[in-house]
């Protein structure tokens, strides 16, 4: 009998600085999209880190998955993602349709 060790993708844990809400990019997102946007960002970070470790594929289900998880609207999730890309919190690859987490002082 052969036992193959499965390679785990993603992370079980990621550090979140205590000054997350003081970060200029996060504050810009919260000012534009409202205070619930911090919860949306944290949910997105959890999904990014748990699945692939540093990116997530943008598809039509992503806003639903996040919205359903935290009890908000898909429109609110779309708005936060777009603003997060605009301020440089996330980076979007148009060629591959993936959202990348940019390493900052936060994560």
PDB file of C-alpha atoms in Angstrom:
ATOM      1  CA  UNK A   1       0.000   0.000   0.000  1.00  0.00           C
ATOM      2  CA  UNK A   2       1.373   3.399  -1.009  1.00  0.00           C
ATOM      3  CA  UNK A   3       0.904   6.479   1.116  1.00  0.00           C
ATOM      4  CA  UNK A   4       1.333   9.685  -0.765  1.00  0.00           C
ATOM      5  CA  UNK A   5       1.519  12.895   1.132  1.00  0.00           C
ATOM      6  CA  UNK A   6      -0.857  15.467  -0.261  1.00  0.00           C
ATOM      7  CA  UNK A   7       0.611  18.880  -0.820  1.00  0.00           C
ATOM      8  CA  UNK A   8      -1.540  21.480   0.845  1.00  0.00           C
ATOM      9  CA  UNK A   9      -2.302  24.623  -1.085  1.00  0.00           C
ATOM     10  CA  UNK A  10      -2.949  27.838   0.712  1.00  0.00           C
ATOM     11  CA  UNK A  11      -2.281  28.768   4.290  1.00  0.00           C
ATOM     12  CA  UNK A  12      -3.918  27.909   7.587  1.00  0.00           C
ATOM     13  CA  UNK A  13      -2.975  31.280   9.057  1.00  0.00           C
ATOM     14  CA  UNK A  14      -1.898  34.734   7.951  1.00  0.00           C
ATOM     15  CA  UNK A  15      -0.772  37.623  10.154  1.00  0.00           C
ATOM     16  CA  UNK A  16      -2.973  40.684  10.342  1.00  0.00           C
ATOM     17  CA  UNK A  17      -1.328  43.731  11.867  1.00  0.00           C
ATOM     18  CA  UNK A  18      -3.088  45.468  14.700  1.00  0.00           C
ATOM     19  CA  UNK A  19      -2.971  48.714  12.733  1.00  0.00           C
ATOM     20  CA  UNK A  20      -4.891  47.217   9.788  1.00  0.00           C
ATOM     21  CA  UNK A  21      -7.661  49.798  10.133  1.00  0.00           C
ATOM     22  CA  UNK A  22      -5.096  52.629  10.261  1.00  0.00           C
ATOM     23  CA  UNK A  23      -3.450  51.676   6.961  1.00  0.00           C
ATOM     24  CA  UNK A  24      -3.900  54.461   4.389  1.00  0.00           C
ATOM     25  CA  UNK A  25      -5.153  52.088   1.667  1.00  0.00           C
ATOM     26  CA  UNK A  26      -7.690  50.495   4.001  1.00  0.00           C
ATOM     27  CA  UNK A  27      -8.869  53.917   5.163  1.00  0.00           C
ATOM     28  CA  UNK A  28      -9.353  55.047   1.552  1.00  0.00           C
ATOM     29  CA  UNK A  29     -11.423  51.938   0.869  1.00  0.00           C
ATOM     30  CA  UNK A  30     -13.484  52.431   4.030  1.00  0.00           C
ATOM     31  CA  UNK A  31     -14.093  56.127   3.232  1.00  0.00           C
ATOM     32  CA  UNK A  32     -15.287  55.266  -0.279  1.00  0.00           C
ATOM     33  CA  UNK A  33     -17.202  52.058   0.474  1.00  0.00           C
ATOM     34  CA  UNK A  34     -18.293  52.345   4.108  1.00  0.00           C
ATOM     35  CA  UNK A  35     -17.266  50.734   7.387  1.00  0.00           C
ATOM     36  CA  UNK A  36     -18.453  47.260   6.325  1.00  0.00           C
ATOM     37  CA  UNK A  37     -15.687  47.254   3.712  1.00  0.00           C
ATOM     38  CA  UNK A  38     -13.098  46.264   6.346  1.00  0.00           C
ATOM     39  CA  UNK A  39     -15.034  43.038   6.950  1.00  0.00           C
ATOM     40  CA  UNK A  40     -15.206  42.451   3.200  1.00  0.00           C
ATOM     41  CA  UNK A  41     -11.435  42.969   2.877  1.00  0.00           C
ATOM     42  CA  UNK A  42     -10.701  40.535   5.693  1.00  0.00           C
ATOM     43  CA  UNK A  43     -13.033  37.944   4.141  1.00  0.00           C
ATOM     44  CA  UNK A  44     -11.294  38.394   0.778  1.00  0.00           C
ATOM     45  CA  UNK A  45      -7.871  38.003   2.413  1.00  0.00           C
ATOM     46  CA  UNK A  46      -9.035  34.804   4.136  1.00  0.00           C
ATOM     47  CA  UNK A  47     -10.267  33.394   0.816  1.00  0.00           C
ATOM     48  CA  UNK A  48      -7.079  34.411  -0.988  1.00  0.00           C
ATOM     49  CA  UNK A  49      -4.760  32.891   1.604  1.00  0.00           C
ATOM     50  CA  UNK A  50      -6.729  29.699   2.260  1.00  0.00           C
ATOM     51  CA  UNK A  51      -7.155  28.688  -1.390  1.00  0.00           C
ATOM     52  CA  UNK A  52      -4.003  29.445  -3.332  1.00  0.00           C
ATOM     53  CA  UNK A  53      -1.952  31.399  -0.847  1.00  0.00           C
ATOM     54  CA  UNK A  54      -1.577  34.696  -2.679  1.00  0.00           C
ATOM     55  CA  UNK A  55      -4.288  35.046  -5.326  1.00  0.00           C
ATOM     56  CA  UNK A  56      -7.892  34.239  -6.094  1.00  0.00           C
ATOM     57  CA  UNK A  57      -9.588  33.796  -9.454  1.00  0.00           C
ATOM     58  CA  UNK A  58     -12.080  36.544 -10.252  1.00  0.00           C
ATOM     59  CA  UNK A  59     -15.292  34.968 -11.426  1.00  0.00           C
ATOM     60  CA  UNK A  60     -18.985  35.714 -11.141  1.00  0.00           C
ATOM     61  CA  UNK A  61     -19.233  33.604  -7.969  1.00  0.00           C
ATOM     62  CA  UNK A  62     -16.607  35.502  -5.964  1.00  0.00           C
ATOM     63  CA  UNK A  63     -18.867  38.403  -4.928  1.00  0.00           C
ATOM     64  CA  UNK A  64     -21.614  35.926  -3.992  1.00  0.00           C
ATOM     65  CA  UNK A  65     -19.299  33.758  -1.893  1.00  0.00           C
ATOM     66  CA  UNK A  66     -17.982  36.739   0.069  1.00  0.00           C
ATOM     67  CA  UNK A  67     -21.394  38.405   0.389  1.00  0.00           C
ATOM     68  CA  UNK A  68     -23.015  35.189   1.572  1.00  0.00           C
ATOM     69  CA  UNK A  69     -20.244  34.583   4.106  1.00  0.00           C
ATOM     70  CA  UNK A  70     -20.534  37.949   5.828  1.00  0.00           C
ATOM     71  CA  UNK A  71     -24.138  38.907   5.095  1.00  0.00           C
ATOM     72  CA  UNK A  72     -23.756  41.801   2.706  1.00  0.00           C
ATOM     73  CA  UNK A  73     -24.645  42.440  -0.927  1.00  0.00           C
ATOM     74  CA  UNK A  74     -22.715  41.300  -3.977  1.00  0.00           C
ATOM     75  CA  UNK A  75     -22.686  44.927  -5.131  1.00  0.00           C
ATOM     76  CA  UNK A  76     -20.889  45.973  -1.945  1.00  0.00           C
ATOM     77  CA  UNK A  77     -18.255  43.277  -2.502  1.00  0.00           C
ATOM     78  CA  UNK A  78     -17.758  44.359  -6.136  1.00  0.00           C
ATOM     79  CA  UNK A  79     -17.385  47.978  -5.029  1.00  0.00           C
ATOM     80  CA  UNK A  80     -14.762  47.087  -2.399  1.00  0.00           C
ATOM     81  CA  UNK A  81     -12.782  44.901  -4.809  1.00  0.00           C
ATOM     82  CA  UNK A  82     -12.723  47.647  -7.450  1.00  0.00           C
ATOM     83  CA  UNK A  83     -11.644  50.285  -4.917  1.00  0.00           C
ATOM     84  CA  UNK A  84      -9.022  47.937  -3.432  1.00  0.00           C
ATOM     85  CA  UNK A  85      -7.512  47.471  -6.890  1.00  0.00           C
ATOM     86  CA  UNK A  86      -7.678  51.229  -7.558  1.00  0.00           C
ATOM     87  CA  UNK A  87      -5.767  52.133  -4.363  1.00  0.00           C
ATOM     88  CA  UNK A  88      -3.240  49.308  -4.785  1.00  0.00           C
ATOM     89  CA  UNK A  89      -4.387  47.044  -1.947  1.00  0.00           C
ATOM     90  CA  UNK A  90      -4.937  44.287  -4.530  1.00  0.00           C
ATOM     91  CA  UNK A  91      -3.584  43.902  -8.035  1.00  0.00           C
ATOM     92  CA  UNK A  92      -5.685  42.514 -10.881  1.00  0.00           C
ATOM     93  CA  UNK A  93      -4.199  40.555 -13.770  1.00  0.00           C
ATOM     94  CA  UNK A  94      -6.330  41.131 -16.858  1.00  0.00           C
ATOM     95  CA  UNK A  95      -4.624  38.311 -18.763  1.00  0.00           C
ATOM     96  CA  UNK A  96      -5.373  35.583 -16.235  1.00  0.00           C
ATOM     97  CA  UNK A  97      -8.400  37.026 -14.422  1.00  0.00           C
ATOM     98  CA  UNK A  98      -6.826  36.726 -10.991  1.00  0.00           C
ATOM     99  CA  UNK A  99      -6.737  39.091  -8.042  1.00  0.00           C
ATOM    100  CA  UNK A 100      -3.366  39.124  -6.320  1.00  0.00           C
ATOM    101  CA  UNK A 101      -2.707  40.166  -2.778  1.00  0.00           C
ATOM    102  CA  UNK A 102       0.035  42.754  -2.749  1.00  0.00           C
ATOM    103  CA  UNK A 103       2.479  42.385   0.093  1.00  0.00           C
ATOM    104  CA  UNK A 104       2.205  45.419   2.294  1.00  0.00           C
ATOM    105  CA  UNK A 105       2.920  46.206   5.884  1.00  0.00           C
ATOM    106  CA  UNK A 106      -0.460  44.620   6.605  1.00  0.00           C
ATOM    107  CA  UNK A 107      -0.040  41.076   5.499  1.00  0.00           C
TER     108      UNK A 107
END
